[in-house]
PDB file of C-alpha atoms in Angstrom:
ATOM      1  CA  MET A   1     142.597  99.288  47.577  1.00  0.00           C
ATOM      2  CA  ARG A   2     142.299 103.394  48.428  1.00  0.00           C
ATOM      3  CA  ALA A   3     145.972 105.357  48.247  1.00  0.00           C
ATOM      4  CA  VAL A   4     147.664 108.364  47.886  1.00  0.00           C
ATOM      5  CA  ARG A   5     150.619 108.902  45.649  1.00  0.00           C
ATOM      6  CA  ILE A   6     152.560 112.006  44.421  1.00  0.00           C
ATOM      7  CA  GLU A   7     152.801 111.926  41.185  1.00  0.00           C
ATOM      8  CA  THR A   8     154.845 114.796  40.498  1.00  0.00           C
ATOM      9  CA  CYS A   9     157.262 116.270  42.538  1.00  0.00           C
ATOM     10  CA  GLY A  10     157.052 119.033  44.770  1.00  0.00           C
ATOM     11  CA  ARG A  11     153.145 118.969  44.466  1.00  0.00           C
ATOM     12  CA  PRO A  12     150.882 117.096  47.217  1.00  0.00           C
ATOM     13  CA  PRO A  13     149.573 113.319  46.701  1.00  0.00           C
ATOM     14  CA  VAL A  14     146.435 112.391  45.609  1.00  0.00           C
ATOM     15  CA  ALA A  15     144.524 109.969  46.854  1.00  0.00           C
ATOM     16  CA  GLY A  16     143.623 107.323  44.232  1.00  0.00           C
ATOM     17  CA  ASP A  17     142.768 103.802  43.577  1.00  0.00           C
ATOM     18  CA  VAL A  18     145.906 101.331  43.173  1.00  0.00           C
ATOM     19  CA  PRO A  19     146.802  98.130  43.096  1.00  0.00           C
ATOM     20  CA  ALA A  20     146.936  95.923  46.558  1.00  0.00           C
ATOM     21  CA  PRO A  21     150.589  94.746  47.031  1.00  0.00           C
ATOM     22  CA  VAL A  22     151.935  91.384  47.478  1.00  0.00           C
ATOM     23  CA  PRO A  23     154.500  90.237  49.338  1.00  0.00           C
ATOM     24  CA  GLY A  24     157.226  88.249  48.364  1.00  0.00           C
ATOM     25  CA  PRO A  25     159.543  85.539  50.857  1.00  0.00           C
ATOM     26  CA  GLY A  26     160.773  87.367  54.181  1.00  0.00           C
ATOM     27  CA  GLU A  27     157.962  90.133  52.979  1.00  0.00           C
ATOM     28  CA  ALA A  28     154.642  90.861  55.946  1.00  0.00           C
ATOM     29  CA  LEU A  29     151.233  92.470  54.745  1.00  0.00           C
ATOM     30  CA  VAL A  30     150.080  95.230  56.726  1.00  0.00           C
ATOM     31  CA  ARG A  31     146.919  96.701  57.153  1.00  0.00           C
ATOM     32  CA  VAL A  32     147.817  99.862  57.734  1.00  0.00           C
ATOM     33  CA  ARG A  33     145.988 101.733  60.148  1.00  0.00           C
ATOM     34  CA  ALA A  34     147.989 105.433  60.964  1.00  0.00           C
ATOM     35  CA  ALA A  35     150.311 107.293  58.397  1.00  0.00           C
ATOM     36  CA  PRO A  36     151.836 110.181  59.504  1.00  0.00           C
ATOM     37  CA  ILE A  37     152.934 113.131  56.946  1.00  0.00           C
ATOM     38  CA  THR A  38     156.665 113.805  58.283  1.00  0.00           C
ATOM     39  CA  PRO A  39     159.569 116.099  58.025  1.00  0.00           C
ATOM     40  CA  LEU A  40     161.206 113.345  55.568  1.00  0.00           C
ATOM     41  CA  ASP A  41     157.830 112.376  53.370  1.00  0.00           C
ATOM     42  CA  LEU A  42     158.166 116.122  52.465  1.00  0.00           C
ATOM     43  CA  LEU A  43     161.814 116.880  51.951  1.00  0.00           C
ATOM     44  CA  CYS A  44     161.999 113.362  49.748  1.00  0.00           C
ATOM     45  CA  ALA A  45     158.988 114.213  47.897  1.00  0.00           C
ATOM     46  CA  GLY A  46     159.874 117.619  46.613  1.00  0.00           C
ATOM     47  CA  GLY A  47     161.843 115.899  44.368  1.00  0.00           C
ATOM     48  CA  ALA A  48     165.294 117.860  45.763  1.00  0.00           C
ATOM     49  CA  SER A  49     166.794 115.727  48.216  1.00  0.00           C
ATOM     50  CA  TYR A  50     170.560 114.519  49.343  1.00  0.00           C
ATOM     51  CA  PHE A  51     168.724 111.006  48.526  1.00  0.00           C
ATOM     52  CA  GLY A  52     167.683 112.421  44.698  1.00  0.00           C
ATOM     53  CA  ALA A  53     164.569 112.773  42.421  1.00  0.00           C
ATOM     54  CA  PRO A  54     162.206 109.882  43.759  1.00  0.00           C
ATOM     55  CA  ALA A  55     160.508 108.310  40.744  1.00  0.00           C
ATOM     56  CA  VAL A  56     157.115 108.453  39.804  1.00  0.00           C
ATOM     57  CA  PRO A  57     154.483 108.028  40.847  1.00  0.00           C
ATOM     58  CA  TYR A  58     154.682 106.350  44.122  1.00  0.00           C
ATOM     59  CA  VAL A  59     152.981 105.665  47.862  1.00  0.00           C
ATOM     60  CA  PRO A  60     154.432 108.402  50.316  1.00  0.00           C
ATOM     61  CA  GLY A  61     155.007 107.485  54.007  1.00  0.00           C
ATOM     62  CA  VAL A  62     158.759 106.391  55.684  1.00  0.00           C
ATOM     63  CA  GLN A  63     156.686 104.908  58.646  1.00  0.00           C
ATOM     64  CA  GLY A  64     153.449 103.777  60.020  1.00  0.00           C
ATOM     65  CA  VAL A  65     151.151 101.764  62.418  1.00  0.00           C
ATOM     66  CA  GLY A  66     148.708  98.399  61.275  1.00  0.00           C
ATOM     67  CA  THR A  67     147.873  95.554  61.584  1.00  0.00           C
ATOM     68  CA  ALA A  68     150.650  92.006  59.881  1.00  0.00           C
ATOM     69  CA  GLY A  69     148.320  88.856  60.935  1.00  0.00           C
ATOM     70  CA  GLY A  70     145.965  90.502  63.659  1.00  0.00           C
ATOM     71  CA  THR A  71     149.135  91.489  65.503  1.00  0.00           C
ATOM     72  CA  PRO A  72     149.300  95.700  65.745  1.00  0.00           C
ATOM     73  CA  VAL A  73     153.064  96.434  64.678  1.00  0.00           C
ATOM     74  CA  TRP A  74     155.305 100.134  63.625  1.00  0.00           C
ATOM     75  CA  PHE A  75     156.866  99.275  60.244  1.00  0.00           C
ATOM     76  CA  PRO A  76     159.116 100.916  58.146  1.00  0.00           C
ATOM     77  CA  ALA A  77     159.524 102.384  54.883  1.00  0.00           C
ATOM     78  CA  SER A  78     162.020 103.267  52.128  1.00  0.00           C
ATOM     79  CA  ALA A  79     159.522 105.038  49.609  1.00  0.00           C
ATOM     80  CA  GLY A  80     160.774 108.755  48.598  1.00  0.00           C
ATOM     81  CA  MET A  81     164.549 107.175  49.426  1.00  0.00           C
ATOM     82  CA  ALA A  82     164.701 104.130  47.040  1.00  0.00           C
ATOM     83  CA  PRO A  83     162.095 102.386  44.782  1.00  0.00           C
ATOM     84  CA  GLY A  84     159.157 101.298  45.827  1.00  0.00           C
ATOM     85  CA  ASP A  85     156.035 102.737  48.093  1.00  0.00           C
ATOM     86  CA  GLY A  86     155.504 103.772  51.916  1.00  0.00           C
ATOM     87  CA  SER A  87     152.464 103.661  54.460  1.00  0.00           C
ATOM     88  CA  MET A  88     149.796 106.037  52.960  1.00  0.00           C
ATOM     89  CA  ALA A  89     147.628 102.827  51.495  1.00  0.00           C
ATOM     90  CA  GLU A  90     145.617 100.569  52.807  1.00  0.00           C
ATOM     91  CA  LEU A  91     147.693  97.867  52.442  1.00  0.00           C
ATOM     92  CA  ALA A  92     151.684  97.960  52.763  1.00  0.00           C
ATOM     93  CA  VAL A  93     154.468  95.716  51.793  1.00  0.00           C
ATOM     94  CA  VAL A  94     157.799  95.659  54.327  1.00  0.00           C
ATOM     95  CA  ARG A  95     160.095  93.165  55.282  1.00  0.00           C
ATOM     96  CA  ALA A  96     159.178  90.556  58.113  1.00  0.00           C
ATOM     97  CA  GLU A  97     162.286  91.799  60.178  1.00  0.00           C
ATOM     98  CA  ASP A  98     161.537  95.085  60.213  1.00  0.00           C
ATOM     99  CA  LEU A  99     158.349  94.977  61.746  1.00  0.00           C
ATOM    100  CA  VAL A 100     158.036  95.754  65.746  1.00  0.00           C
ATOM    101  CA  GLU A 101     155.625  94.413  68.220  1.00  0.00           C
ATOM    102  CA  LEU A 102     152.889  97.322  70.002  1.00  0.00           C
ATOM    103  CA  PRO A 103     151.509  96.820  73.135  1.00  0.00           C
ATOM    104  CA  SER A 104     148.129  96.395  72.938  1.00  0.00           C
ATOM    105  CA  GLY A 105     146.376  99.755  74.717  1.00  0.00           C
ATOM    106  CA  ALA A 106     148.914 101.418  72.502  1.00  0.00           C
ATOM    107  CA  ASP A 107     146.458 104.305  70.150  1.00  0.00           C
ATOM    108  CA  PRO A 108     147.910 103.451  66.620  1.00  0.00           C
ATOM    109  CA  PHE A 109     147.578 107.382  65.945  1.00  0.00           C
ATOM    110  CA  ALA A 110     149.748 108.783  68.839  1.00  0.00           C
ATOM    111  CA  VAL A 111     152.391 106.154  68.570  1.00  0.00           C
ATOM    112  CA  ALA A 112     152.719 107.382  64.705  1.00  0.00           C
ATOM    113  CA  ALA A 113     152.656 110.907  65.788  1.00  0.00           C
ATOM    114  CA  LEU A 114     155.817 109.986  68.043  1.00  0.00           C
ATOM    115  CA  GLY A 115     157.365 107.135  65.174  1.00  0.00           C
ATOM    116  CA  LEU A 116     160.765 107.476  64.450  1.00  0.00           C
ATOM    117  CA  SER A 117     161.068 111.139  65.918  1.00  0.00           C
ATOM    118  CA  ALA A 118     160.592 110.536  69.605  1.00  0.00           C
ATOM    119  CA  VAL A 119     163.095 107.752  68.302  1.00  0.00           C
ATOM    120  CA  ALA A 120     165.427 110.651  67.637  1.00  0.00           C
ATOM    121  CA  ALA A 121     164.473 112.885  71.000  1.00  0.00           C
ATOM    122  CA  HIS A 122     165.624 109.719  72.665  1.00  0.00           C
ATOM    123  CA  MET A 123     168.850 108.050  71.707  1.00  0.00           C
ATOM    124  CA  ALA A 124     169.605 111.431  70.804  1.00  0.00           C
ATOM    125  CA  LEU A 125     169.464 111.974  74.892  1.00  0.00           C
ATOM    126  CA  THR A 126     170.372 108.583  75.622  1.00  0.00           C
ATOM    127  CA  TRP A 127     172.742 106.798  73.298  1.00  0.00           C
ATOM    128  CA  ARG A 128     173.903 109.446  71.317  1.00  0.00           C
ATOM    129  CA  GLY A 129     173.999 112.182  74.854  1.00  0.00           C
ATOM    130  CA  GLU A 130     174.746 109.919  77.841  1.00  0.00           C
ATOM    131  CA  LEU A 131     172.136 111.619  79.919  1.00  0.00           C
ATOM    132  CA  ALA A 132     172.312 110.944  83.351  1.00  0.00           C
ATOM    133  CA  ALA A 133     169.798 110.711  86.178  1.00  0.00           C
ATOM    134  CA  GLY A 134     169.860 114.398  87.683  1.00  0.00           C
ATOM    135  CA  GLU A 135     171.552 115.971  85.376  1.00  0.00           C
ATOM    136  CA  GLN A 136     169.785 119.621  83.468  1.00  0.00           C
ATOM    137  CA  VAL A 137     169.038 119.546  80.120  1.00  0.00           C
ATOM    138  CA  VAL A 138     168.485 122.363  77.631  1.00  0.00           C
ATOM    139  CA  VAL A 139     166.164 121.107  74.620  1.00  0.00           C
ATOM    140  CA  LEU A 140     166.028 123.297  71.531  1.00  0.00           C
ATOM    141  CA  GLY A 141     163.024 123.758  69.475  1.00  0.00           C
ATOM    142  CA  GLY A 142     160.352 121.999  72.115  1.00  0.00           C
ATOM    143  CA  GLY A 143     157.295 122.636  70.343  1.00  0.00           C
ATOM    144  CA  GLY A 144     158.017 120.862  67.777  1.00  0.00           C
ATOM    145  CA  VAL A 145     157.682 116.759  67.601  1.00  0.00           C
ATOM    146  CA  VAL A 146     160.843 115.899  68.457  1.00  0.00           C
ATOM    147  CA  GLY A 147     161.288 118.365  71.238  1.00  0.00           C
ATOM    148  CA  GLN A 148     157.896 117.464  72.982  1.00  0.00           C
ATOM    149  CA  ALA A 149     159.436 113.725  72.906  1.00  0.00           C
ATOM    150  CA  ALA A 150     162.918 114.762  74.336  1.00  0.00           C
ATOM    151  CA  ILE A 151     161.421 117.110  77.163  1.00  0.00           C
ATOM    152  CA  GLN A 152     159.103 113.966  77.937  1.00  0.00           C
ATOM    153  CA  LEU A 153     161.898 111.161  77.858  1.00  0.00           C
ATOM    154  CA  ALA A 154     164.516 113.176  79.342  1.00  0.00           C
ATOM    155  CA  ARG A 155     162.344 113.414  82.722  1.00  0.00           C
ATOM    156  CA  LEU A 156     161.315 109.688  82.302  1.00  0.00           C
ATOM    157  CA  ALA A 157     165.664 109.395  81.787  1.00  0.00           C
ATOM    158  CA  GLY A 158     165.850 111.167  85.331  1.00  0.00           C
ATOM    159  CA  ALA A 159     166.626 114.851  83.751  1.00  0.00           C
ATOM    160  CA  ARG A 160     166.840 116.607  87.271  1.00  0.00           C
ATOM    161  CA  ARG A 161     164.979 120.062  85.567  1.00  0.00           C
ATOM    162  CA  VAL A 162     164.775 120.256  81.787  1.00  0.00           C
ATOM    163  CA  VAL A 163     164.627 124.101  80.160  1.00  0.00           C
ATOM    164  CA  ALA A 164     163.706 123.651  76.554  1.00  0.00           C
ATOM    165  CA  GLY A 165     163.906 126.907  73.915  1.00  0.00           C
ATOM    166  CA  ALA A 166     160.789 127.887  71.194  1.00  0.00           C
ATOM    167  CA  ARG A 167     160.037 130.623  69.050  1.00  0.00           C
ATOM    168  CA  SER A 168     156.478 130.950  68.175  1.00  0.00           C
ATOM    169  CA  PRO A 169     153.726 131.303  71.043  1.00  0.00           C
ATOM    170  CA  GLU A 170     152.146 127.741  69.827  1.00  0.00           C
ATOM    171  CA  GLY A 171     155.177 126.340  70.394  1.00  0.00           C
ATOM    172  CA  ARG A 172     156.629 128.147  73.578  1.00  0.00           C
ATOM    173  CA  GLU A 173     152.953 126.485  74.997  1.00  0.00           C
ATOM    174  CA  ARG A 174     153.372 122.742  73.395  1.00  0.00           C
ATOM    175  CA  ALA A 175     156.765 122.844  75.023  1.00  0.00           C
ATOM    176  CA  GLU A 176     155.093 124.197  78.185  1.00  0.00           C
ATOM    177  CA  LEU A 177     152.005 121.058  78.034  1.00  0.00           C
ATOM    178  CA  ALA A 178     155.434 118.430  77.490  1.00  0.00           C
ATOM    179  CA  GLY A 179     156.149 119.456  81.182  1.00  0.00           C
ATOM    180  CA  ALA A 180     159.456 121.454  80.691  1.00  0.00           C
ATOM    181  CA  ASP A 181     160.229 123.254  83.755  1.00  0.00           C
ATOM    182  CA  ALA A 182     160.764 126.908  81.899  1.00  0.00           C
ATOM    183  CA  VAL A 183     160.592 127.931  77.795  1.00  0.00           C
ATOM    184  CA  VAL A 184     162.752 130.584  76.767  1.00  0.00           C
ATOM    185  CA  THR A 185     161.718 133.000  73.616  1.00  0.00           C
ATOM    186  CA  LEU A 186     163.750 132.253  70.888  1.00  0.00           C
ATOM    187  CA  ASP A 187     163.048 135.256  68.525  1.00  0.00           C
ATOM    188  CA  THR A 188     166.745 136.549  67.876  1.00  0.00           C
ATOM    189  CA  GLU A 189     169.678 135.926  66.649  1.00  0.00           C
ATOM    190  CA  ASP A 190     171.709 138.043  68.811  1.00  0.00           C
ATOM    191  CA  VAL A 191     173.741 134.993  70.755  1.00  0.00           C
ATOM    192  CA  ALA A 192     174.613 136.765  73.704  1.00  0.00           C
ATOM    193  CA  ASP A 193     170.721 138.213  74.326  1.00  0.00           C
ATOM    194  CA  LEU A 194     169.583 134.411  73.778  1.00  0.00           C
ATOM    195  CA  ALA A 195     171.799 132.780  76.294  1.00  0.00           C
ATOM    196  CA  ALA A 196     171.630 135.324  78.936  1.00  0.00           C
ATOM    197  CA  ARG A 197     167.506 133.960  79.068  1.00  0.00           C
ATOM    198  CA  PHE A 198     169.125 130.617  78.852  1.00  0.00           C
ATOM    199  CA  SER A 199     171.486 131.022  81.934  1.00  0.00           C
ATOM    200  CA  ALA A 200     168.442 133.230  84.241  1.00  0.00           C
ATOM    201  CA  ALA A 201     165.696 130.124  83.145  1.00  0.00           C
ATOM    202  CA  CYS A 202     168.530 127.372  83.855  1.00  0.00           C
ATOM    203  CA  ASP A 203     169.367 126.168  87.504  1.00  0.00           C
ATOM    204  CA  GLY A 204     173.409 126.564  87.346  1.00  0.00           C
ATOM    205  CA  PRO A 205     175.287 124.686  84.066  1.00  0.00           C
ATOM    206  CA  VAL A 206     173.593 122.977  82.060  1.00  0.00           C
ATOM    207  CA  ASP A 207     175.144 119.593  81.108  1.00  0.00           C
ATOM    208  CA  LEU A 208     173.349 118.348  78.088  1.00  0.00           C
ATOM    209  CA  VAL A 209     172.370 120.259  75.093  1.00  0.00           C
ATOM    210  CA  LEU A 210     169.353 119.167  72.261  1.00  0.00           C
ATOM    211  CA  ASP A 211     169.761 120.355  69.615  1.00  0.00           C
ATOM    212  CA  PRO A 212     167.284 120.098  66.392  1.00  0.00           C
ATOM    213  CA  LEU A 213     167.767 123.989  65.353  1.00  0.00           C
ATOM    214  CA  PHE A 214     171.736 124.564  65.266  1.00  0.00           C
ATOM    215  CA  GLY A 215     171.892 128.368  64.220  1.00  0.00           C
ATOM    216  CA  ALA A 216     172.244 131.071  66.992  1.00  0.00           C
ATOM    217  CA  PRO A 217     170.206 129.151  69.510  1.00  0.00           C
ATOM    218  CA  ALA A 218     172.493 125.561  69.741  1.00  0.00           C
ATOM    219  CA  ALA A 219     175.594 128.703  69.676  1.00  0.00           C
ATOM    220  CA  ALA A 220     173.422 130.801  73.064  1.00  0.00           C
ATOM    221  CA  ALA A 221     172.779 126.781  74.738  1.00  0.00           C
ATOM    222  CA  ALA A 222     176.022 126.139  73.984  1.00  0.00           C
ATOM    223  CA  ARG A 223     177.481 128.699  76.906  1.00  0.00           C
ATOM    224  CA  THR A 224     175.019 127.935  79.408  1.00  0.00           C
ATOM    225  CA  LEU A 225     177.091 124.362  78.794  1.00  0.00           C
ATOM    226  CA  ARG A 226     179.287 123.075  81.853  1.00  0.00           C
ATOM    227  CA  ALA A 227     183.177 122.094  81.686  1.00  0.00           C
ATOM    228  CA  GLY A 228     183.078 119.151  79.578  1.00  0.00           C
ATOM    229  CA  GLY A 229     179.090 119.356  78.822  1.00  0.00           C
ATOM    230  CA  ARG A 230     177.308 118.105  75.251  1.00  0.00           C
ATOM    231  CA  LEU A 231     175.665 119.533  72.714  1.00  0.00           C
ATOM    232  CA  VAL A 232     174.357 116.985  70.322  1.00  0.00           C
ATOM    233  CA  ASN A 233     173.402 118.019  67.257  1.00  0.00           C
ATOM    234  CA  LEU A 234     170.184 115.907  64.913  1.00  0.00           C
ATOM    235  CA  GLY A 235     169.253 118.730  62.672  1.00  0.00           C
ATOM    236  CA  GLY A 236     169.766 122.552  61.056  1.00  0.00           C
ATOM    237  CA  SER A 237     165.379 123.782  61.457  1.00  0.00           C
ATOM    238  CA  ALA A 238     167.176 127.599  63.029  1.00  0.00           C
ATOM    239  CA  SER A 239     170.464 127.461  59.996  1.00  0.00           C
ATOM    240  CA  GLU A 240     172.869 125.005  58.680  1.00  0.00           C
ATOM    241  CA  THR A 241     175.686 127.051  60.735  1.00  0.00           C
ATOM    242  CA  CYS A 242     175.853 128.231  64.139  1.00  0.00           C
ATOM    243  CA  PRO A 243     177.936 131.037  64.974  1.00  0.00           C
ATOM    244  CA  LEU A 244     179.731 128.497  67.730  1.00  0.00           C
ATOM    245  CA  ASP A 245     183.038 130.935  69.132  1.00  0.00           C
ATOM    246  CA  SER A 246     186.348 128.950  69.409  1.00  0.00           C
ATOM    247  CA  SER A 247     186.044 130.571  73.076  1.00  0.00           C
ATOM    248  CA  THR A 248     182.745 128.888  74.365  1.00  0.00           C
ATOM    249  CA  LEU A 249     184.438 125.498  73.165  1.00  0.00           C
ATOM    250  CA  ARG A 250     187.662 125.250  73.773  1.00  0.00           C
ATOM    251  CA  SER A 251     187.779 126.393  77.728  1.00  0.00           C
ATOM    252  CA  ARG A 252     185.166 124.412  78.545  1.00  0.00           C
ATOM    253  CA  SER A 253     186.432 121.219  76.583  1.00  0.00           C
ATOM    254  CA  LEU A 254     182.738 120.813  75.509  1.00  0.00           C
ATOM    255  CA  ARG A 255     181.700 118.128  73.296  1.00  0.00           C
ATOM    256  CA  VAL A 256     179.675 118.495  70.285  1.00  0.00           C
ATOM    257  CA  LEU A 257     178.671 115.811  68.505  1.00  0.00           C
ATOM    258  CA  GLY A 258     175.989 115.059  65.488  1.00  0.00           C
ATOM    259  CA  TYR A 259     173.238 112.748  65.125  1.00  0.00           C
ATOM    260  CA  THR A 260     171.747 111.309  63.173  1.00  0.00           C
ATOM    261  CA  ASN A 261     168.909 107.530  63.011  1.00  0.00           C
ATOM    262  CA  ASN A 262     170.414 106.125  59.910  1.00  0.00           C
ATOM    263  CA  GLU A 263     173.074 105.104  61.829  1.00  0.00           C
ATOM    264  CA  LEU A 264     171.213 103.157  63.912  1.00  0.00           C
ATOM    265  CA  THR A 265     170.865  99.043  64.124  1.00  0.00           C
ATOM    266  CA  ARG A 266     166.853  96.993  63.447  1.00  0.00           C
ATOM    267  CA  GLU A 267     167.783  96.175  66.490  1.00  0.00           C
ATOM    268  CA  GLN A 268     168.198  99.715  68.130  1.00  0.00           C
ATOM    269  CA  ARG A 269     165.380 101.003  65.927  1.00  0.00           C
ATOM    270  CA  ALA A 270     163.152  98.389  67.145  1.00  0.00           C
ATOM    271  CA  ALA A 271     163.663  98.533  70.946  1.00  0.00           C
ATOM    272  CA  ALA A 272     163.897 102.448  70.809  1.00  0.00           C
ATOM    273  CA  ILE A 273     160.114 102.203  68.816  1.00  0.00           C
ATOM    274  CA  ALA A 274     158.692 100.028  72.165  1.00  0.00           C
ATOM    275  CA  LEU A 275     159.906 101.777  74.536  1.00  0.00           C
ATOM    276  CA  ILE A 276     158.374 104.823  73.025  1.00  0.00           C
ATOM    277  CA  ALA A 277     155.203 102.944  72.198  1.00  0.00           C
ATOM    278  CA  GLU A 278     154.868 101.793  76.339  1.00  0.00           C
ATOM    279  CA  GLN A 279     155.212 105.104  77.423  1.00  0.00           C
ATOM    280  CA  ALA A 280     152.745 106.328  75.720  1.00  0.00           C
ATOM    281  CA  ALA A 281     149.873 103.510  76.054  1.00  0.00           C
ATOM    282  CA  LEU A 282     151.053 104.251  80.031  1.00  0.00           C
ATOM    283  CA  GLY A 283     150.319 107.969  79.169  1.00  0.00           C
ATOM    284  CA  ARG A 284     153.439 109.552  80.394  1.00  0.00           C
ATOM    285  CA  LEU A 285     154.555 110.417  76.538  1.00  0.00           C
ATOM    286  CA  ALA A 286     152.161 112.235  73.886  1.00  0.00           C
ATOM    287  CA  VAL A 287     153.159 114.936  71.575  1.00  0.00           C
ATOM    288  CA  ALA A 288     150.334 117.457  69.406  1.00  0.00           C
ATOM    289  CA  HIS A 289     149.197 115.931  66.389  1.00  0.00           C
ATOM    290  CA  GLU A 290     145.300 115.537  63.734  1.00  0.00           C
ATOM    291  CA  VAL A 291     143.839 112.643  62.613  1.00  0.00           C
ATOM    292  CA  MET A 292     142.497 112.880  59.183  1.00  0.00           C
ATOM    293  CA  THR A 293     141.814 111.200  56.846  1.00  0.00           C
ATOM    294  CA  LEU A 294     143.346 109.555  52.861  1.00  0.00           C
ATOM    295  CA  GLU A 295     140.806 111.438  51.127  1.00  0.00           C
ATOM    296  CA  GLU A 296     142.417 114.986  52.993  1.00  0.00           C
ATOM    297  CA  ALA A 297     146.038 114.026  52.442  1.00  0.00           C
ATOM    298  CA  GLY A 298     146.774 116.658  50.338  1.00  0.00           C
ATOM    299  CA  ALA A 299     145.488 119.187  51.908  1.00  0.00           C
ATOM    300  CA  ALA A 300     147.202 117.869  54.987  1.00  0.00           C
ATOM    301  CA  TRP A 301     149.700 117.608  52.844  1.00  0.00           C
ATOM    302  CA  GLU A 302     149.960 121.917  52.419  1.00  0.00           C
ATOM    303  CA  ARG A 303     149.311 122.495  55.925  1.00  0.00           C
ATOM    304  CA  GLN A 304     151.875 119.764  57.410  1.00  0.00           C
ATOM    305  CA  THR A 305     153.864 122.073  54.854  1.00  0.00           C
ATOM    306  CA  ALA A 306     153.076 125.191  55.356  1.00  0.00           C
ATOM    307  CA  GLY A 307     153.589 124.887  58.980  1.00  0.00           C
ATOM    308  CA  THR A 308     149.730 125.799  59.734  1.00  0.00           C
ATOM    309  CA  ALA A 309     149.646 122.063  61.498  1.00  0.00           C
ATOM    310  CA  GLY A 310     148.369 121.999  64.993  1.00  0.00           C
ATOM    311  CA  GLY A 311     151.236 119.375  65.198  1.00  0.00           C
ATOM    312  CA  ARG A 312     152.205 116.343  62.869  1.00  0.00           C
ATOM    313  CA  ILE A 313     148.921 115.088  61.246  1.00  0.00           C
ATOM    314  CA  VAL A 314     148.574 111.206  60.949  1.00  0.00           C
ATOM    315  CA  LEU A 315     146.523 110.006  58.522  1.00  0.00           C
ATOM    316  CA  ARG A 316     143.912 107.801  59.547  1.00  0.00           C
ATOM    317  CA  VAL A 317     143.750 104.966  56.591  1.00  0.00           C
ATOM    318  CA  ALA A 318     141.774 102.080  57.950  1.00  0.00           C
TER     319      ALA A 318
END
């Protein structure tokens, strides 16, 4: 079968022929249709992640969409985090209990682009952030996949106003297309300046901040929160540290919460994927993405790494 493999850590994958996998007890064979190139794939294949350097060669891909026994499914994989192969191959072996059946009308590439990023957005908003109908939400990193999904999912959960923050013109445009009521430009590290921009864009105090960035944007957005407001952090793409001042935190009794998909149970993850796929099939949820072929995986990998792609790249496997 055709697949792409990481042969050297830190280098793009190479397409080639590999033996077809054989499922064992409790496993299912998935005919893969779509495999996204995610930040986690890039991190693991770089060889310096907190999971340690992966044994090479291996087939990357921590999630994918395909069919098992003729049924459309989404599936996870531990490629790069543990020994074994992932989704970027024509066939993948998956634990049967991890398969999530998809609605027949769901576009496999749209669902693959959303995937675990949308799961993080949904669960950080609702399960961790306790978003209630009628609340005002700030979504940082609104041009990224998590941010685009969060803007739409917050609206679907009943948020009355969603304000996004994004750095680049392309990111701000994606946030606007996702439905943000206003988009704040994140082109400075001046916390006071950013806080003033967020305050001007918001309709009064904010109830919840969804933060995949940390750093100055998170510190600024925190200043717009109401008493008892919540900030949920699920990433540090702007900085691993944040200049959140003690007076802001204490004077409003704010809650700063961490989130990771790794904390979810299999049942929580499956329910979130099912909801995301259903909303995608209904045309209510989508993120910017490109589709490239398996043979183009090396070039796609380099573009995703450099940030020059027009969104999440999804490989057309079959």
